[in-house]
Tab-separated table of C-alpha atoms in Angstrom:
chain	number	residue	atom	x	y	z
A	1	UNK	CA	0.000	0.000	0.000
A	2	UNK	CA	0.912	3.922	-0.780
A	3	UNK	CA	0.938	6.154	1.761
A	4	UNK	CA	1.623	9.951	1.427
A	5	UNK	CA	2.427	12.244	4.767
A	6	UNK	CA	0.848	16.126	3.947
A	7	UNK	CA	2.361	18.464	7.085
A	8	UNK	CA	0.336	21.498	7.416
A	9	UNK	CA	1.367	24.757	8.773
A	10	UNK	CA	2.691	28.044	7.505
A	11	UNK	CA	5.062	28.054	10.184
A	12	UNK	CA	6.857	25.298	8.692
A	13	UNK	CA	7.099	26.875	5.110
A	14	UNK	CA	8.555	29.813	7.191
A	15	UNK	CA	10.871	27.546	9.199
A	16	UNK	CA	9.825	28.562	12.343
A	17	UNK	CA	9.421	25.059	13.595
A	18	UNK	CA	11.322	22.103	12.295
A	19	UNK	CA	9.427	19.279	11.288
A	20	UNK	CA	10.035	16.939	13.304
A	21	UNK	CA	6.329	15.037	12.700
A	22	UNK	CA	7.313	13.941	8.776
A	23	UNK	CA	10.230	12.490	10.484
A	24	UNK	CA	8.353	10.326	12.659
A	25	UNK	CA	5.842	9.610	10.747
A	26	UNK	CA	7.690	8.428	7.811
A	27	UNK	CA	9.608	6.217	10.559
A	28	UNK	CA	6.166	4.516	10.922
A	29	UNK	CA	5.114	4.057	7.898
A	30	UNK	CA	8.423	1.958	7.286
A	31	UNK	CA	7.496	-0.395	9.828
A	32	UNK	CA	4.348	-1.145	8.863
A	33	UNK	CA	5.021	-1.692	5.012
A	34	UNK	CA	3.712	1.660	3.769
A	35	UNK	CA	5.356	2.512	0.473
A	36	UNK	CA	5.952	6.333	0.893
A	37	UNK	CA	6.924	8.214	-1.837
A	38	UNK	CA	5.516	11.468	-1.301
A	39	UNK	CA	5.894	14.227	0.981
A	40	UNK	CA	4.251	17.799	0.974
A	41	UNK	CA	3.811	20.530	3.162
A	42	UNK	CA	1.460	23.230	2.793
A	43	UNK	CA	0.487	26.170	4.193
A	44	UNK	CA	-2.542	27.698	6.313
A	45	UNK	CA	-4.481	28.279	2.890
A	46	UNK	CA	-7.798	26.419	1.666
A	47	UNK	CA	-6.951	26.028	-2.298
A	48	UNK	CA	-3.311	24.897	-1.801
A	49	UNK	CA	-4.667	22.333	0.864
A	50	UNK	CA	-7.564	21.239	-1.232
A	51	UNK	CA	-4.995	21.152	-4.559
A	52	UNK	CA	-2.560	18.853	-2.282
A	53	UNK	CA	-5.480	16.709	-0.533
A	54	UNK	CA	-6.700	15.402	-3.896
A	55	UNK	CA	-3.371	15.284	-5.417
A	56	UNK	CA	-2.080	12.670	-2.737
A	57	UNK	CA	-5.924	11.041	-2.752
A	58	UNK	CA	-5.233	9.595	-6.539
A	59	UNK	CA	-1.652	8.621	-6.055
A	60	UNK	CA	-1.932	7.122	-2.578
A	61	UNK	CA	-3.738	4.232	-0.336
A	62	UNK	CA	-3.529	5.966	2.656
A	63	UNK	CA	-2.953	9.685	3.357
A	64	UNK	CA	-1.872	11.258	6.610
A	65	UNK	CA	-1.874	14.729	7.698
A	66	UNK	CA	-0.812	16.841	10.532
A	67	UNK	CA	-1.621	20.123	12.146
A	68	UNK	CA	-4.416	22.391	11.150
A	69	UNK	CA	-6.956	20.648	13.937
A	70	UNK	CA	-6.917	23.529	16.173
A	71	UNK	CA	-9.606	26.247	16.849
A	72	UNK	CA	-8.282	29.382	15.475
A	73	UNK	CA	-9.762	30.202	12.144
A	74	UNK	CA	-6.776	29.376	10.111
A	75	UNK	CA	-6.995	25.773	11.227
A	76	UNK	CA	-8.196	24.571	7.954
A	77	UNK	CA	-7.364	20.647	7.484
A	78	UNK	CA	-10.441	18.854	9.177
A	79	UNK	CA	-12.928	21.265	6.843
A	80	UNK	CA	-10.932	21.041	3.928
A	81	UNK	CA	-10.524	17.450	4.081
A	82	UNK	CA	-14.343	16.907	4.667
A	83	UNK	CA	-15.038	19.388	1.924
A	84	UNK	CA	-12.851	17.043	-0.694
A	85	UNK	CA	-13.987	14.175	0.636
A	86	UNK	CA	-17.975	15.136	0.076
A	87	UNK	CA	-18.707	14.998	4.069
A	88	UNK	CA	-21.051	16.586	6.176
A	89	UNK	CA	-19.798	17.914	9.345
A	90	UNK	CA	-21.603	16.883	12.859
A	91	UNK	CA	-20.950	17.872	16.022
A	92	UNK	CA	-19.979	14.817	18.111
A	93	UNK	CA	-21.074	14.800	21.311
A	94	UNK	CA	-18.320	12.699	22.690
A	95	UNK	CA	-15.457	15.163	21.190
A	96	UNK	CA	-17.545	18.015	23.432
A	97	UNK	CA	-17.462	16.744	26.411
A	98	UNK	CA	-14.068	15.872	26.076
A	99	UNK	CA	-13.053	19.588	25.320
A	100	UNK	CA	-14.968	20.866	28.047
A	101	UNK	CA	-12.794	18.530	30.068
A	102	UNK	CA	-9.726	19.447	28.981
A	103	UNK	CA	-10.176	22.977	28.845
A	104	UNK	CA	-11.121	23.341	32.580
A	105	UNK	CA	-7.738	21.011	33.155
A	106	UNK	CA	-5.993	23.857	30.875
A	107	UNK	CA	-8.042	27.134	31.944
A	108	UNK	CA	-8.884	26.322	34.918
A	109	UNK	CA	-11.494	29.070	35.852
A	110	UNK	CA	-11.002	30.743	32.719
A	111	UNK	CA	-13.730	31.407	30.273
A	112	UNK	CA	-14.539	28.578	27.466
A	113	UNK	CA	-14.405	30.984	24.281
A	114	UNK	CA	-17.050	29.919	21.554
A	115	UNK	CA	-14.127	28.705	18.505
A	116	UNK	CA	-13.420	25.883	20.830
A	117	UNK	CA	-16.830	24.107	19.651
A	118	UNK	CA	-15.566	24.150	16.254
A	119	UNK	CA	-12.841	21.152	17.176
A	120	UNK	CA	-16.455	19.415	18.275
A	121	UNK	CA	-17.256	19.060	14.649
A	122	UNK	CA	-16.226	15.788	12.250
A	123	UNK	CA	-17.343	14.535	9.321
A	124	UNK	CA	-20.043	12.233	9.565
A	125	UNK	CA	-19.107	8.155	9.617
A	126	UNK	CA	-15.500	9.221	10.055
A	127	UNK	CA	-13.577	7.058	12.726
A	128	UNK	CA	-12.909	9.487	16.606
A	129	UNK	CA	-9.558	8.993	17.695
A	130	UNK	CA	-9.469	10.265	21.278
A	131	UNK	CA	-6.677	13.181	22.193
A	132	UNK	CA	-5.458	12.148	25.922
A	133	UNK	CA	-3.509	15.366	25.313
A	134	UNK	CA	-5.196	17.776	24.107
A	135	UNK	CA	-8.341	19.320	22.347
A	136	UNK	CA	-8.745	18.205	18.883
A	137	UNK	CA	-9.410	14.999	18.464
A	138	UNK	CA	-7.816	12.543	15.743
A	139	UNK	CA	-9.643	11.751	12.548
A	140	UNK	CA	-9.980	8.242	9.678
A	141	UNK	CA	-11.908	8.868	7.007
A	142	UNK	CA	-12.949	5.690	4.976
A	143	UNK	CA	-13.810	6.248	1.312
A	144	UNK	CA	-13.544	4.885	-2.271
A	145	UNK	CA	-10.747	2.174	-0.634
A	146	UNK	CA	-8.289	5.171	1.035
A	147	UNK	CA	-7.786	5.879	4.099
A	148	UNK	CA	-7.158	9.914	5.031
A	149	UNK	CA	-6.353	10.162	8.586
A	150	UNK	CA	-6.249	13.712	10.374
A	151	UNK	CA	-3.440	13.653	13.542
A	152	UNK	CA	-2.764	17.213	15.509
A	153	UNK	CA	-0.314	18.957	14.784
A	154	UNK	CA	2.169	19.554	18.586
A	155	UNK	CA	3.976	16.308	18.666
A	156	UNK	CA	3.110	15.594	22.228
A	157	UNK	CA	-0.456	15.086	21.057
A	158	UNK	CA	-0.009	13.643	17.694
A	159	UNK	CA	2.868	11.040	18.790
A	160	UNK	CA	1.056	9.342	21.549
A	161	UNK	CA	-2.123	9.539	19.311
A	162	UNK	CA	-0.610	7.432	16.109
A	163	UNK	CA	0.990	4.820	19.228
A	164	UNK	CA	-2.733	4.860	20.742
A	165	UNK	CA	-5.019	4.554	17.921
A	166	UNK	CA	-3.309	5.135	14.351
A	167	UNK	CA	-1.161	1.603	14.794
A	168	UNK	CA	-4.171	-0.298	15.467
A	169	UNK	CA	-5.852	0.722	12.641
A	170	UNK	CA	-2.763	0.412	9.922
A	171	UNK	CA	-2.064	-3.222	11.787
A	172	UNK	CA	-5.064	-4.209	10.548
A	173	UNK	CA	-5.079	-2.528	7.100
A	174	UNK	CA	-1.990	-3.599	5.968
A	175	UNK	CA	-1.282	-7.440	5.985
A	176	UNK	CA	2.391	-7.468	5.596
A	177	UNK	CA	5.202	-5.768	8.242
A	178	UNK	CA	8.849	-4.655	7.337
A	179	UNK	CA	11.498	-5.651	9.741
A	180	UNK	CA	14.701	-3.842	9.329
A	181	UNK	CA	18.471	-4.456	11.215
A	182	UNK	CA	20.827	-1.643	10.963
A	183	UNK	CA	24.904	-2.900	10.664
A	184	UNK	CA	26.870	0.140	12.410
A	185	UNK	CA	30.697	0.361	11.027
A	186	UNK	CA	33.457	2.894	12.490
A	187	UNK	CA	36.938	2.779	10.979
A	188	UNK	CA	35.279	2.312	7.288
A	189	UNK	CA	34.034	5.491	5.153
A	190	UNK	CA	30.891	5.540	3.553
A	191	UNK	CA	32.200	5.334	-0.307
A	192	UNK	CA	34.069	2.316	0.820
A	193	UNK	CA	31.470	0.670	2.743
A	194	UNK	CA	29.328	1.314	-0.544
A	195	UNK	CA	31.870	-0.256	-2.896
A	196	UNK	CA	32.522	-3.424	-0.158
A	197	UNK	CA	28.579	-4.142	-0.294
A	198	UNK	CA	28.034	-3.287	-4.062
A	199	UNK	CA	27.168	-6.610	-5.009
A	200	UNK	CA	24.551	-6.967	-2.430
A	201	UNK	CA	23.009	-4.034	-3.115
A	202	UNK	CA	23.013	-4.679	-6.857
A	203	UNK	CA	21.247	-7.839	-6.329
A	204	UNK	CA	18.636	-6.691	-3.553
A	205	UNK	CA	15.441	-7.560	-4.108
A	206	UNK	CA	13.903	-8.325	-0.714
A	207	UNK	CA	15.488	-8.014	1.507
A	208	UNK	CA	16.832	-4.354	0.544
A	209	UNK	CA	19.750	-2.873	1.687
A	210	UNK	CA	20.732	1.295	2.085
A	211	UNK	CA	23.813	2.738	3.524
A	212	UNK	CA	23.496	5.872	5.457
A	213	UNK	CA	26.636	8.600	5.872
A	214	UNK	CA	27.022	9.552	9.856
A	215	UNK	CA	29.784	11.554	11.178
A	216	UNK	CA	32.855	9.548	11.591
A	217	UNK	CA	30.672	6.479	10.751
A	218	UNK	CA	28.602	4.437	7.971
A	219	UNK	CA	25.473	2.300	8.989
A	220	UNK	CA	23.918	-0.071	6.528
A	221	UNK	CA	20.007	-0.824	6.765
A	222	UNK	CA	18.923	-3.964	5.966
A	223	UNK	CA	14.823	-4.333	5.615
A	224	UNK	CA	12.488	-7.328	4.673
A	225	UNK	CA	9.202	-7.303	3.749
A	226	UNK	CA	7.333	-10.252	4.971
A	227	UNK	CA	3.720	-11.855	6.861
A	228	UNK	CA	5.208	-11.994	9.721
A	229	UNK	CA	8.173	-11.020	12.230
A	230	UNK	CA	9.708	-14.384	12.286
A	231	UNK	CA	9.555	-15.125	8.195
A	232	UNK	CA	11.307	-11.015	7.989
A	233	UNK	CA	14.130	-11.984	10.711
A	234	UNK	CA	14.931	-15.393	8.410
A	235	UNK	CA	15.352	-13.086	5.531
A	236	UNK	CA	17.624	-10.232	6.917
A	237	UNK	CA	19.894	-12.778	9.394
A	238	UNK	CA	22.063	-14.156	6.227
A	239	UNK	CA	22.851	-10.757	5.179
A	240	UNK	CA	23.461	-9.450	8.519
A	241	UNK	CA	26.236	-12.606	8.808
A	242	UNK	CA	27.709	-11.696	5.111
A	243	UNK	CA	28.617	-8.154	6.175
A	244	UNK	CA	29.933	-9.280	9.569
A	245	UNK	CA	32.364	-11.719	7.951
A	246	UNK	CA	33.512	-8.512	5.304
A	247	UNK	CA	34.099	-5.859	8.298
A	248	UNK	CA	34.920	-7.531	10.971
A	249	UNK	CA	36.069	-5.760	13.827
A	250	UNK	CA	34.801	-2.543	12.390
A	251	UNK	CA	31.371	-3.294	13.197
A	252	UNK	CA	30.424	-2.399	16.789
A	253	UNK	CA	27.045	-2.741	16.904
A	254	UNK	CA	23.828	-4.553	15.389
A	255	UNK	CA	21.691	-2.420	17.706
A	256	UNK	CA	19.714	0.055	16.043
A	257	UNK	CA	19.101	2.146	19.325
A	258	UNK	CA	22.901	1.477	20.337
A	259	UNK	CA	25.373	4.494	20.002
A	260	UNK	CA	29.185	4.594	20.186
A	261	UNK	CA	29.538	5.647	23.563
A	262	UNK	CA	27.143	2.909	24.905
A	263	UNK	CA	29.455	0.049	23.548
A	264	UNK	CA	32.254	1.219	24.822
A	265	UNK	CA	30.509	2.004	28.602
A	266	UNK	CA	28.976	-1.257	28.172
A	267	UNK	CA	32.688	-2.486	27.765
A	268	UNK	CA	34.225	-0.588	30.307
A	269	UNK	CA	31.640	-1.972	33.152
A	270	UNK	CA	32.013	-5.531	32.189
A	271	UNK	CA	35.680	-5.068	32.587
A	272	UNK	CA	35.566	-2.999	35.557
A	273	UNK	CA	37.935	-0.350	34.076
A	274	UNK	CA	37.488	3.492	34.960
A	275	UNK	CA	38.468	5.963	31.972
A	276	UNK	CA	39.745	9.235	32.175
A	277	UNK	CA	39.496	11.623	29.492
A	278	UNK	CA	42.311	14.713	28.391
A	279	UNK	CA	40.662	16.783	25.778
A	280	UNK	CA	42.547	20.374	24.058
A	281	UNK	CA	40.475	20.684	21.098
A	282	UNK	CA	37.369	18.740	21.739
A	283	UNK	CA	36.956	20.629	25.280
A	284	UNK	CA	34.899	18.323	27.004
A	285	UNK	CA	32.947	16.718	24.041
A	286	UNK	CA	34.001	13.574	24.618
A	287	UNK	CA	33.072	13.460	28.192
A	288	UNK	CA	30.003	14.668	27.003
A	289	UNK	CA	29.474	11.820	24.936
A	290	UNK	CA	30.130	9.402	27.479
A	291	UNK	CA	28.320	10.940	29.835
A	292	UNK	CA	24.927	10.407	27.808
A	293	UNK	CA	25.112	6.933	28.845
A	294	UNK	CA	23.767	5.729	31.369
A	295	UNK	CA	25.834	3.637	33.964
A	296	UNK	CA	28.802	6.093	33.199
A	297	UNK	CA	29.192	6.819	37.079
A	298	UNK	CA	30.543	3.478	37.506
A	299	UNK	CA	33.440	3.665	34.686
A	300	UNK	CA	34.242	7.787	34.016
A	301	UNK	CA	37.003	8.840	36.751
A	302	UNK	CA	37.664	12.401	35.418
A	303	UNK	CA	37.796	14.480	32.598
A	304	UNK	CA	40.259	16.982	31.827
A	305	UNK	CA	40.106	19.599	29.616
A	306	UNK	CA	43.502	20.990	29.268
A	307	UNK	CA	43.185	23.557	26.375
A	308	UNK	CA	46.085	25.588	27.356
A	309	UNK	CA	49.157	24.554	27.844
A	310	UNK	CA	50.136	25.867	30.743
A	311	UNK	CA	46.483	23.450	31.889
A	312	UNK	CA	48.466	20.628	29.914
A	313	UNK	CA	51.655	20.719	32.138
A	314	UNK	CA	49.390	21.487	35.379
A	315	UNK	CA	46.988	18.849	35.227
A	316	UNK	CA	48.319	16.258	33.639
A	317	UNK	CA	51.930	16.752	33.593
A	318	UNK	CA	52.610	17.512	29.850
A	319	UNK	CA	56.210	17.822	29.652
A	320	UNK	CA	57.081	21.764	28.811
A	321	UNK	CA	60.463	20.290	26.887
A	322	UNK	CA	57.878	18.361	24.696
A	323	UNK	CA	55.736	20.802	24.081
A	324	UNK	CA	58.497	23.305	22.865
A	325	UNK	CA	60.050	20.569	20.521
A	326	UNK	CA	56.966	18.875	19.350
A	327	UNK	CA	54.151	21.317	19.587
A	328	UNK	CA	50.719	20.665	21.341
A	329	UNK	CA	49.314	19.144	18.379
A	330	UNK	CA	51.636	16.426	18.077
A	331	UNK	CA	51.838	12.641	18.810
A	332	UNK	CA	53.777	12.686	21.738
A	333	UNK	CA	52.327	15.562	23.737
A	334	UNK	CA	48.768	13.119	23.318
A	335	UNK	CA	51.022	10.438	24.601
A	336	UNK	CA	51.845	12.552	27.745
A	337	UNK	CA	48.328	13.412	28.069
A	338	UNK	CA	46.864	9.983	28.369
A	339	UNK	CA	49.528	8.976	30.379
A	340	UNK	CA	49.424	11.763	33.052
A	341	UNK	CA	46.030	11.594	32.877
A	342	UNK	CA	45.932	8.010	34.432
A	343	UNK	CA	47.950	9.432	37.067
A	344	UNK	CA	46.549	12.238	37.836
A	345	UNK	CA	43.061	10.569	38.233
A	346	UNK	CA	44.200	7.123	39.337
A	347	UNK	CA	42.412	5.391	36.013
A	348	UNK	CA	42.999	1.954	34.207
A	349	UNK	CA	42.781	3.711	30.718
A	350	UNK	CA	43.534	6.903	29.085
A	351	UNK	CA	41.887	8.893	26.346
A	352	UNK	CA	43.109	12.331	24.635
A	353	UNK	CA	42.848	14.425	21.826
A	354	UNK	CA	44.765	17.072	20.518
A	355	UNK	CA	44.267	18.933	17.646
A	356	UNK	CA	43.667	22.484	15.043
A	357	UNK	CA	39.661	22.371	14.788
A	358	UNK	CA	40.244	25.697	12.800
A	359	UNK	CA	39.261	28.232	11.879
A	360	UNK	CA	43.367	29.188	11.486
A	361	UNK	CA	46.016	26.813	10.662
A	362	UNK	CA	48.713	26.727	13.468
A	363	UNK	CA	52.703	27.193	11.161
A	364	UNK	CA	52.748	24.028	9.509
A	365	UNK	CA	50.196	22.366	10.685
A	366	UNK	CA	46.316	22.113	8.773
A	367	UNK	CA	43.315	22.825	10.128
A	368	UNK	CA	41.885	19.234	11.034
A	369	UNK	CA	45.150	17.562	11.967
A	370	UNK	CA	44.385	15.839	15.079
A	371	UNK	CA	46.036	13.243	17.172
A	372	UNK	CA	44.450	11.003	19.781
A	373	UNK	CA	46.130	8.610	22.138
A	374	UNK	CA	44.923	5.488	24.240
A	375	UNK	CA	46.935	4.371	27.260
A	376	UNK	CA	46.135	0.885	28.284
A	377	UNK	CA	48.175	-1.049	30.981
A	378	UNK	CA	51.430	-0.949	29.058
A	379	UNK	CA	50.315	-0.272	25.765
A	380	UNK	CA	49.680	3.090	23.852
A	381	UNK	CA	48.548	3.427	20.577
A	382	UNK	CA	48.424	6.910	18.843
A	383	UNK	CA	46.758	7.829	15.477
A	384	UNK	CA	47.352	10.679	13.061
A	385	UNK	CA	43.913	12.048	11.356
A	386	UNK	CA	43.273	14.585	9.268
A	387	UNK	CA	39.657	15.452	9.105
A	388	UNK	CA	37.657	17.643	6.540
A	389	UNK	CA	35.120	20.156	7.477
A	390	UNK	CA	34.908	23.510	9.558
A	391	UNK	CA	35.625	23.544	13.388
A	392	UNK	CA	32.393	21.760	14.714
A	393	UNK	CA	32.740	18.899	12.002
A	394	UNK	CA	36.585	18.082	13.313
A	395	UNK	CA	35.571	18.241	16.826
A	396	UNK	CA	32.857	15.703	16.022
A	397	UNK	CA	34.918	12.960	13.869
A	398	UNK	CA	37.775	13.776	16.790
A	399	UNK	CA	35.299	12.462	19.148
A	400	UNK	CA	33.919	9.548	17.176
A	401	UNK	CA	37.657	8.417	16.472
A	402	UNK	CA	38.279	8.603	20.283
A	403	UNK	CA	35.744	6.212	20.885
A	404	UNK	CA	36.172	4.135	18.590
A	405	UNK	CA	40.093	4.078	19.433
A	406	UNK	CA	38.737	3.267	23.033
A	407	UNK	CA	36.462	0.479	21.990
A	408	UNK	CA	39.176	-0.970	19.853
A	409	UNK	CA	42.114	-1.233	23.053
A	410	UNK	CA	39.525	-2.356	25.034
A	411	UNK	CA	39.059	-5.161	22.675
């Protein structure tokens, strides 16, 4: 089945808000087999909206908008919709008392002003979804074999509505599922990770497989279409086991909701090994990133952030005769920081970073040359990079190597 997302809202056309809904809703539509092709947003105006309603009605099974459900007059999609569609609108008695509810909740004491009875109003034989959140409720229309279904538009109403109501209704619409594994790879660029799968991908059929860019990283989705859960995880499992035996150790996770910094935290606790981090150029981003897991408390000792280098030679004993003769940026001053940084903090492992994030090259020395260093019982390993991209972009792949550098000593 075709589905087709239509976002509604001026504010978006302005980019005033992000749109954050076509994200999530596209998400879903994956999962449940939807073919989505489409996507349009349109402002607060009744001829665009009609023009795009019946547009998406002959290319698509199932259209679903969001936003334009609230009382204000320029709230157009539920009248719109019902005006395409040939409905009447009826005041639902249900979807009343329900406002009245809410608004009290909201208002408290506060006059009820008249343009909240217009959110009472549907079109007649159209499916209620109940809003636990809010005033407008959610809307299916049934006609001519499509489905257009009306969700709010503030993502802390429409979210909990499609998990509440809107999955029920597509689980039973739509007989097959998609089931989808994502392969996570650090240590491989994308164009390579491309070229090492090429014959897969030229031979997909179902299952399918994408690869996806992220900073520092590549991740390669691969989806099934099938009747049920167990038939999809038969088809993708062979695949999954193909690129494992290509990248090896590069992969580090199979885990779609598993970052980076949760392997190596995961890691860490299971060895019962406390880090400590020495960051110049990253200043603290890497902590940072560890620090989003949780369970960290157990395995982060310290983090330094030793910028200067008179902070570089105070905290973690950076040798002043190596940073004249070297430079800060340089492999042995991140040498000296991992290693005085297990000292200073009393750690099993060290991690630091050094680097030019830019804007300004340093003599002879790029913008993006960075150097990170593990220390790891008697071993230290040290790697040269030299990233791309303006100052946020090398502070980002700094910290991505870092981990990954982390993952791979703990290993």
């Amino acid at each position: 089945m075709v589905a087709e997302l239509i976002s509604v809202g001026t504010e978006i056309l302005l980019g005033n808000i992000v749109n954050t809904n076509a994200a999530y809703l596209s998400e879903k539509c994956a999962s449940f087999g939807l073919s989505l092709y489409n996507q349009q947003v349109v402002g607060d105006n009744e001829d665009r909206l009609a023009d795009a309603l019946k547009v998406a009605i002959e290319r698509s099974d199932i259209v679903i908008l969001s936003g334009g459900l609230g009382p204000t007059q320029d709230d157009l999609t539920k009248e719109v919709t019902a005006k395409v569609m040939g409905c009447e609108l009826i005041e639902d008695a249900h979807s009343k008392d329900h406002i009245i509810s809410m608004l009290k909740s909201f208002a408290l004491k506060e006059n009820i002003t008249e343009n909240n009875w217009k959110q009472a109003f549907v079109p007649k034989g159209a499916i209620i979804m109940e809003n636990h959140n809010g005033t407008a409720p959610g809307i299916i229309i049934e006609k001519d074999g499509k489905s257009i279904i009306l969700l709010p538009g503030p993502p802390n109403e429409m979210i909990p509505m499609f998990e509440e109501s809107v999955t029920v209704y597509l689980n039973k619409l739509q007989p097959e599922i998609l089931y989808s594994m994502m392969v996570k790879i650090c240590g491989v660029g994308e164009s390579k990770v491309e070229t090492l799968v090429l014959d897969l991908i030229n031979g997909q059929t179902n299952p399918t497989i994408a690869t996806y860019a992220k900073t520092g990283e590549a991740h390669i989705r691969i989806t099934a279409k099938a009747k049920n859960l167990g038939s999809a995880k038969k088809m993708v499992e062979p695949i999954v086991e193909t690129l494992k035996d290509r990248f090896k150790d590069n992969i580090y996770s199979t885990n779609e909701n598993e970052e980076l910094e949760d392997v190596v935290v995961k890691e860490l606790i299971n060895k019962k090994l406390q880090v400590v981090t020495v960051e110049s150029c990253t200043g603290g981003l890497l902590a940072g990133r560890l620090i989003n897991v949780s369970g960290v408390s157990q395995v982060l000792k310290q983090g330094f952030i030793t910028y200067a280098n008179e902070s570089k030679m105070k905290l973690v004993n950076v040798n002043e005769s190596t940073l004249k003769q070297f430079g800060a940026v340089s492999k042995e001053v991140a040498i000296e920081m991992a290693k005085g940084g297990i000292i200073e903090a009393d750690a099993d492992i060290g991690i630091a970073i050094t680097g030019i994030a830019g804007p300004n090259a340093e003599e002879d020395k790029p913008v993006g040359l960075v150097y990170i260093a593990c220390c790891y019982k008697d071993n230290v390993v040290v790697k040269e990079y030299n990233f791309n991209g303006n100052r946020q972009k090398v502070r980002d792949q700094s910290v991505t190597k870092a981990l990954d550098l982390l993952r791979r000593c703990l290993k």
